[in-house]
Tab-separated table of C-alpha atoms in Angstrom:
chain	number	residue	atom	x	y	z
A	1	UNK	CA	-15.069	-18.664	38.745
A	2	UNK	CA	-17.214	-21.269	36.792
A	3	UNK	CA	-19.077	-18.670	35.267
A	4	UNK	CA	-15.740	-16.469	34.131
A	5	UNK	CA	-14.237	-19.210	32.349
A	6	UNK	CA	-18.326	-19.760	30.679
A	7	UNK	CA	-18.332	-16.071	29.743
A	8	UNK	CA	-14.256	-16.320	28.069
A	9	UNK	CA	-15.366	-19.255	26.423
A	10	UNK	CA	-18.745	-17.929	24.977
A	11	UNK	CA	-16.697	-14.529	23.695
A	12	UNK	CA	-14.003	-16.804	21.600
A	13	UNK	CA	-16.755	-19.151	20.124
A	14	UNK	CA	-18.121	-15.583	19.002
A	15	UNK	CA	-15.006	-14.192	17.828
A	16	UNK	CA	-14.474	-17.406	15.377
A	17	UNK	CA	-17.484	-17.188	13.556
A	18	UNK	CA	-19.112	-14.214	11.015
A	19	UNK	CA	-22.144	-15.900	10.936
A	20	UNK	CA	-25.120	-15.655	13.742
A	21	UNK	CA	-26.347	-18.567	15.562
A	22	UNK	CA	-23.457	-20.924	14.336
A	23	UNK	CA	-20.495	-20.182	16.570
A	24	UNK	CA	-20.240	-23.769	17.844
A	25	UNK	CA	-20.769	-25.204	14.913
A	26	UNK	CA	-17.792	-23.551	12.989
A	27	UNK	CA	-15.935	-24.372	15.927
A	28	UNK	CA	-16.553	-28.171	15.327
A	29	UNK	CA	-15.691	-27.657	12.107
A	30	UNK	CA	-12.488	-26.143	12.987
A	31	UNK	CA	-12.070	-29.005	15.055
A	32	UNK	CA	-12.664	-31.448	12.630
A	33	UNK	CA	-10.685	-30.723	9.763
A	34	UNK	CA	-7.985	-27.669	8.758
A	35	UNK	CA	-9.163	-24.989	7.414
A	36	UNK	CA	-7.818	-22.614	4.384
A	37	UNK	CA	-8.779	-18.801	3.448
A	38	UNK	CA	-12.011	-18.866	1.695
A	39	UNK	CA	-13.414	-16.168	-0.077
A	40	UNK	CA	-17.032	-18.103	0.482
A	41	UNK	CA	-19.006	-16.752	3.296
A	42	UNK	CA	-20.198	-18.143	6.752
A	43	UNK	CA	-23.387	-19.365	6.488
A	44	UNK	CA	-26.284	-20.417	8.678
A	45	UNK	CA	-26.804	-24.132	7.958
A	46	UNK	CA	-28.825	-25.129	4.177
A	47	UNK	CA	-32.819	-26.286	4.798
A	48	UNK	CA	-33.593	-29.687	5.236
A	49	UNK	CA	-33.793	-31.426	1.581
A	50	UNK	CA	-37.491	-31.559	0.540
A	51	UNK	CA	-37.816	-35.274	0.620
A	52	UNK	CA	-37.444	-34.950	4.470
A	53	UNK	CA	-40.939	-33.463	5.610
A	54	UNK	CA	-40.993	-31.401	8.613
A	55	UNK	CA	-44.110	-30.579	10.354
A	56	UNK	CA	-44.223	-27.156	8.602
A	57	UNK	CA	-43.863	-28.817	5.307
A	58	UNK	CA	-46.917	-31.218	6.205
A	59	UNK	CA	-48.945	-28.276	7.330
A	60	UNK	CA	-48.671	-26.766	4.401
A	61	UNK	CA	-49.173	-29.122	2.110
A	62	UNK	CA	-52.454	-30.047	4.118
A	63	UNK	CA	-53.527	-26.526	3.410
A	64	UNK	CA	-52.803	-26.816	0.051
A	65	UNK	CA	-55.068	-30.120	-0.324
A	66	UNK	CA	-57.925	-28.116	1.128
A	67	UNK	CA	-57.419	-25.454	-1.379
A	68	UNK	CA	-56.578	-22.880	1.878
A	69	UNK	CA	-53.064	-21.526	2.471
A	70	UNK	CA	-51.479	-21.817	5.660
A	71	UNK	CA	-51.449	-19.167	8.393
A	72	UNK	CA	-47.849	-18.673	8.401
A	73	UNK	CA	-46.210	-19.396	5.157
A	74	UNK	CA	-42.309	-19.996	5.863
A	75	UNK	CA	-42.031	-18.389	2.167
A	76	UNK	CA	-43.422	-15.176	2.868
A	77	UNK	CA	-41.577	-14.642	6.176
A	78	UNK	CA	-38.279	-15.962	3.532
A	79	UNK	CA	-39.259	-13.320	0.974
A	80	UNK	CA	-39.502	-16.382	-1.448
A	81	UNK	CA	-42.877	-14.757	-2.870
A	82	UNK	CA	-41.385	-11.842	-3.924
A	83	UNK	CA	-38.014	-14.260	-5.480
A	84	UNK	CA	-40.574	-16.008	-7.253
A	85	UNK	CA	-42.542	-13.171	-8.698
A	86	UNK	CA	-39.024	-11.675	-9.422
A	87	UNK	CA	-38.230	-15.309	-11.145
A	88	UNK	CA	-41.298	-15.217	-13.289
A	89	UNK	CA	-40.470	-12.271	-14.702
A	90	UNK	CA	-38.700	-12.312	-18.668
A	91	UNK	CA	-34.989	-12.308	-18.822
A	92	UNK	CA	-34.676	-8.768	-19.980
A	93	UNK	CA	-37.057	-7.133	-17.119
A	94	UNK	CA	-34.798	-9.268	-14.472
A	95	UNK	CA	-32.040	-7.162	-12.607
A	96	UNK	CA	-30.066	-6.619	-14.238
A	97	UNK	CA	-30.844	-7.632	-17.583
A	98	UNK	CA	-31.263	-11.402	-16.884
A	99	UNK	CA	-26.925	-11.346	-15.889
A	100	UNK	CA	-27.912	-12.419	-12.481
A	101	UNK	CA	-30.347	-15.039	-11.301
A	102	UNK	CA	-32.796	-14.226	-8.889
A	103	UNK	CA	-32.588	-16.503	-5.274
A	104	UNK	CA	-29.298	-17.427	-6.667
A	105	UNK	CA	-27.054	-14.601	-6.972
A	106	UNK	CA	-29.057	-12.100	-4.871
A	107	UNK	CA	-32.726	-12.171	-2.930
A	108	UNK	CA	-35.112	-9.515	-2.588
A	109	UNK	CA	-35.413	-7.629	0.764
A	110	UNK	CA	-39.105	-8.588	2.173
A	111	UNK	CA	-40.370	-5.756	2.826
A	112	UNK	CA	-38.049	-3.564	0.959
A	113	UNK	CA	-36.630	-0.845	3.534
A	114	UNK	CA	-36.305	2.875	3.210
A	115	UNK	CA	-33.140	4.606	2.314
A	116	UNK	CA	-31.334	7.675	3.397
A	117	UNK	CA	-30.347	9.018	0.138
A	118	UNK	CA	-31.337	12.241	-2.192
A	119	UNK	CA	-33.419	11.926	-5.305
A	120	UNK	CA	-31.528	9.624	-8.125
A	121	UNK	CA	-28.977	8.331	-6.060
A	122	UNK	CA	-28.863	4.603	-4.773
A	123	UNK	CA	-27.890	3.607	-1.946
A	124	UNK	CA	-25.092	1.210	-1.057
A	125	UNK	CA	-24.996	-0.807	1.704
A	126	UNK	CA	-22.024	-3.447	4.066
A	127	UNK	CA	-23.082	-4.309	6.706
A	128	UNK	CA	-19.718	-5.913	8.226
A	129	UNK	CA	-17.888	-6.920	11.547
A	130	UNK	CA	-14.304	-5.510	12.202
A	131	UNK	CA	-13.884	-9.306	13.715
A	132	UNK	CA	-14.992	-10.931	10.796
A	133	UNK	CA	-11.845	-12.642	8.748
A	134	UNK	CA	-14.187	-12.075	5.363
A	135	UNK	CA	-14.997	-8.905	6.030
A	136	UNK	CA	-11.717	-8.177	6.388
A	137	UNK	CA	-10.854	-10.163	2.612
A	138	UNK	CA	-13.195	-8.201	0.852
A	139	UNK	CA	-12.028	-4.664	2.173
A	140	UNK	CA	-9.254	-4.200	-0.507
A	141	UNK	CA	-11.986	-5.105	-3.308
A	142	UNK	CA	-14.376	-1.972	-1.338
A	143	UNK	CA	-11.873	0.033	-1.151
A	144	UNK	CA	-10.821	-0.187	-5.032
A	145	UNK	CA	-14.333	-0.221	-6.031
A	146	UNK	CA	-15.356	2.933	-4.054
A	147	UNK	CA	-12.090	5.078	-6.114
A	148	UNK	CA	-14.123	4.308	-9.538
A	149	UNK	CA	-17.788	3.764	-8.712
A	150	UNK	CA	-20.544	6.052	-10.133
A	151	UNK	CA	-21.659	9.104	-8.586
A	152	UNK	CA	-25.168	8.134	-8.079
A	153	UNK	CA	-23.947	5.456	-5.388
A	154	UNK	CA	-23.943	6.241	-2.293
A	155	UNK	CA	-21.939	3.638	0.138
A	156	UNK	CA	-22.728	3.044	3.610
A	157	UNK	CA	-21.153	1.250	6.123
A	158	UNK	CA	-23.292	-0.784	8.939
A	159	UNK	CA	-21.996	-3.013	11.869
A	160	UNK	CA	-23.533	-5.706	12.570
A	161	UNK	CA	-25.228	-6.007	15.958
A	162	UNK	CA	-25.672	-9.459	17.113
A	163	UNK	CA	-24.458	-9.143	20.395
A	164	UNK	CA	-21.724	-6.987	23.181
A	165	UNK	CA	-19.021	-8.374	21.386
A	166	UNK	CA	-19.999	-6.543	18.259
A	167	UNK	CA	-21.886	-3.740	19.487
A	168	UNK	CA	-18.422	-3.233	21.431
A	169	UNK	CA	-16.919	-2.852	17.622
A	170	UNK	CA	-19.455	-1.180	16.176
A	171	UNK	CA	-18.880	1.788	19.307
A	172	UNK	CA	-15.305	1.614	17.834
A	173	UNK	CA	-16.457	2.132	14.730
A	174	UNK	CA	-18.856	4.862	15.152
A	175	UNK	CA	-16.385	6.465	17.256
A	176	UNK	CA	-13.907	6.671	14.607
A	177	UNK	CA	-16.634	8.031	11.931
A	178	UNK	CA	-17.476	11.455	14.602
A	179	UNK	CA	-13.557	11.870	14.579
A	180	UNK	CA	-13.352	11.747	11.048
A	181	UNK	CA	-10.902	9.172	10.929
A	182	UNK	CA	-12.255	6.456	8.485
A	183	UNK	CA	-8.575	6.158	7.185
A	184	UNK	CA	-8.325	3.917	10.389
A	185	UNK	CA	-11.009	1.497	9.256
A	186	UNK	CA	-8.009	-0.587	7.319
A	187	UNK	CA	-6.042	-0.393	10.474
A	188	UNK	CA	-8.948	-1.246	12.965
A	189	UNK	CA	-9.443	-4.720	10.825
A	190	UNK	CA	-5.694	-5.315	10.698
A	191	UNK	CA	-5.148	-4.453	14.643
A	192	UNK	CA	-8.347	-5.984	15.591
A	193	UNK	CA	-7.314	-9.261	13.518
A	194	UNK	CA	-3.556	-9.782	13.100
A	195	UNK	CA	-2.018	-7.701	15.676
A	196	UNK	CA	-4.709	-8.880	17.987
A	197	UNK	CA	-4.823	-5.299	20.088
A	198	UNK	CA	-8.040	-4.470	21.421
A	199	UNK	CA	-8.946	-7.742	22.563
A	200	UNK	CA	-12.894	-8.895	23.766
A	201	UNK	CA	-13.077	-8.937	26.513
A	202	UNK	CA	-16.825	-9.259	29.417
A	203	UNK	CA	-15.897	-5.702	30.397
A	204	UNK	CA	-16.730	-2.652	28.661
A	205	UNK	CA	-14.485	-0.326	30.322
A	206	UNK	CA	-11.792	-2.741	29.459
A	207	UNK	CA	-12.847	-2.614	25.545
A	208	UNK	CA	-12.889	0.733	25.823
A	209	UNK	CA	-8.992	1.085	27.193
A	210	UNK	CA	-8.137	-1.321	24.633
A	211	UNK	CA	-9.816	1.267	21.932
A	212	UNK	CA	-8.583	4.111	23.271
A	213	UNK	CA	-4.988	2.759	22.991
A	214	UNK	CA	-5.450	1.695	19.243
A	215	UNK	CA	-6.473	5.593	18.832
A	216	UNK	CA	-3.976	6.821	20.655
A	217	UNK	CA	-1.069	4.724	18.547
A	218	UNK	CA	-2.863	6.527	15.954
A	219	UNK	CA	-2.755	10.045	16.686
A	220	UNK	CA	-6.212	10.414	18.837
A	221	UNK	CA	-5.947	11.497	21.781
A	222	UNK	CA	-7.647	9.715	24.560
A	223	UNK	CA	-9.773	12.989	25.724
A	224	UNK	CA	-11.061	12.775	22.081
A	225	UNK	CA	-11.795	9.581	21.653
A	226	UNK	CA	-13.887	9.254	25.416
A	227	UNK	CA	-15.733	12.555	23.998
A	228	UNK	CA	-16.677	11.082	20.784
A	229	UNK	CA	-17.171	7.708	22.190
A	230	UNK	CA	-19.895	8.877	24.597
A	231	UNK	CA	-21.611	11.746	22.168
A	232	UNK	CA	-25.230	11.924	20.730
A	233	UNK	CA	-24.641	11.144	17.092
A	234	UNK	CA	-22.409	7.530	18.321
A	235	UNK	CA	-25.227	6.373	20.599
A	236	UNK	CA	-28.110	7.264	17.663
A	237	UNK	CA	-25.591	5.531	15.446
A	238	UNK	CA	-25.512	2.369	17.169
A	239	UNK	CA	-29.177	2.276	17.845
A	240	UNK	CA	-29.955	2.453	13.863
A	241	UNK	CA	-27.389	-0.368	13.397
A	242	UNK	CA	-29.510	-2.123	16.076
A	243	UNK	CA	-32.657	-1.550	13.881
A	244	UNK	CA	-31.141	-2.119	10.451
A	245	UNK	CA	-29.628	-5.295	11.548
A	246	UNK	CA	-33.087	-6.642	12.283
A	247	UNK	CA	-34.475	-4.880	9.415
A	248	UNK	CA	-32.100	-6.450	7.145
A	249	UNK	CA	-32.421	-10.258	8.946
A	250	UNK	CA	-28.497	-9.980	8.897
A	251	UNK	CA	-27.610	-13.757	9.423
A	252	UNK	CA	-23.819	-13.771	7.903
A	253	UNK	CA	-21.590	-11.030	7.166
A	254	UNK	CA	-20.099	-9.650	4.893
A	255	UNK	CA	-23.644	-8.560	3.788
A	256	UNK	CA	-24.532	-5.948	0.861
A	257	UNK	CA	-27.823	-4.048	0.571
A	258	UNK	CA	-28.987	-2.179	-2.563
A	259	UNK	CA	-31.068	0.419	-1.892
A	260	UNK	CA	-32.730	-0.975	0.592
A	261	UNK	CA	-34.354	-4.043	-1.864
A	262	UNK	CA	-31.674	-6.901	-2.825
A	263	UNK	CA	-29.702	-8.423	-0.566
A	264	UNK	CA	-26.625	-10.178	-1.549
A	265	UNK	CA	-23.102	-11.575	-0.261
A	266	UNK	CA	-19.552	-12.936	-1.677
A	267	UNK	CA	-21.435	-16.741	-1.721
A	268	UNK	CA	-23.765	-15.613	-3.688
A	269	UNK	CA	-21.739	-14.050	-6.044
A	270	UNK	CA	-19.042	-16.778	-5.978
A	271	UNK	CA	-15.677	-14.368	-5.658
A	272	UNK	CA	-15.254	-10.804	-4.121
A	273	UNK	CA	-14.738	-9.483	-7.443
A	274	UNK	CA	-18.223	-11.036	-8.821
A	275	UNK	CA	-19.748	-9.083	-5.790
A	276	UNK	CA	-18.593	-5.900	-6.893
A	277	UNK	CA	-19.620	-6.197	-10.241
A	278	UNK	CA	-22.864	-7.280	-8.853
A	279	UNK	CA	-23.588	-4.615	-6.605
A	280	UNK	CA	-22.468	-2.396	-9.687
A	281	UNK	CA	-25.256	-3.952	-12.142
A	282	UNK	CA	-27.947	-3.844	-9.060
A	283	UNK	CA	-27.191	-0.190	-8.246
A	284	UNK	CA	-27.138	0.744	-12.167
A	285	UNK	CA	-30.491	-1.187	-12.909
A	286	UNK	CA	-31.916	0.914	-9.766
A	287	UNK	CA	-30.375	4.087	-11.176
A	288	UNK	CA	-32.305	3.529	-14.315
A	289	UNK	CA	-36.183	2.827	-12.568
């Protein structure tokens, strides 16, 4: 009994948050104060200030004073080498074209990861939750951006894997792709969010009842969602989102990848409509290299 409740508890605390690792504390924050739509991302919490020296601070700076550098340099696993070689490069060689500050508007993927497009196309990436309230804000601005974007982007959607609440999602997800039903992608985040059907829940035949029965209010029926659900090309699917989640160090979502080198998100940014354009200039710069 104890550990039912634990497990109930543990799956809302995930549902509240699009950010990994800080469930409880958005919760607190919840708790401590109201809370109004933001267009401002989820995020993990900021580094200590640097007048407060941790023991990885005072290692390196010991290395330093021997004229050695340290064995594991927190920038390099950060990428902050690469921002600052990107940093110290002249306004007009700066993607794109000095617009956008490096480390502050977007960060370079470290190492950059390989892509899945053709030859002189560039590859767009989300990588989203269909539980995530932000996620869900800046779907309008995708879907109005992906009517006019250039033909040499390619966009590609990734769920976030953190844990069985959103690999449960992700299935849903995938599942929907093999039908060919990504029209239901707007309904999934509005039935999933505001009509709260398919609810979490520590089972996973239950999740799957619950997605079947979204499908089925949708005109799938359930014989073709099980098949799909269950097939090959879901279950390699889910295991690339597995990988690219890692690959990416997804910590907050909504996240956007260009082609597989910058990294960037609606914080960032500062509005949905700044991201777009951002991802725009990013992809174009790339188009041109």
């Amino acid at each position: 009994m104890i550990r039912s409740i634990v497990l109930t508890a543990t799956l809302a605390l995930i549902v509240c948050s699009c950010a990994r690792g800080s469930q409880t504390q958005h919760a607190t924050a919840q708790a401590a104060k109201p809370q109004t739509p933001s267009v401002i991302q989820e995020q993990t919490p900021p580094p200590a200030p640097p007048d407060s020296a941790t023991p990885a601070t005072e290692q390196a700076t010991a290395a330093q004073e021997k004229g050695d550098e340290p064995e594991d340099d927190p920038r390099a696993a950060r990428g902050d080498a690469g921002l600052e070689r990107l940093a110290q490069l002249p306004a007009d060689q700066q993607l794109p074209a000095g617009r956008w500050k490096p480390g502050q508007n977007y960060d370079p993927l470290v190492p950059a990861q390989p892509t899945s497009v053709g030859p002189g196309k560039v590859e767009v990436t989300e990588v989203f939750w269909l539980r995530c309230p932000h996620c869900a804000a800046l779907e309008p601005f995708i879907t109005s951006w992906l009517k006019n974007k250039p033909s040499y982007i390619e966009f590609v959607r990734v769920p976030v894997m953190w844990g069985p609440v959103h690999r449960a999602d992700a299935h849903l997800y995938y599942t929907l792709m093999a039908l060919n039903r990504s029209d239901l992608v707007d309904k999934a985040f509005d039935a999933i969010q505001n009509q709260h059907q398919v609810p979490v829940s520590q089972n996973e035949g239950e999740m799957l009842k619950g997605q079947e029965s979204f499908a089925q209010a949708n005109g799938v029926s359930q014989a073709d969602y099980v098949k799909a659900y269950n097939s090959f090309t879901v279950n390699s699917n889910l295991q690339r989102a597995e990988e690219l989640t890692q690959r990416y160090h997804v910590e907050g979502v909504p996240l956007m990848v260009v082609d597989g080198k910058y990294t960037t998100d609606v914080a960032k940014a500062g509005s949905q409509s700044n991201l777009i354009q951002l991802i725009s200039d990013l992809a174009a710069a790339e188009h041109k290299h």
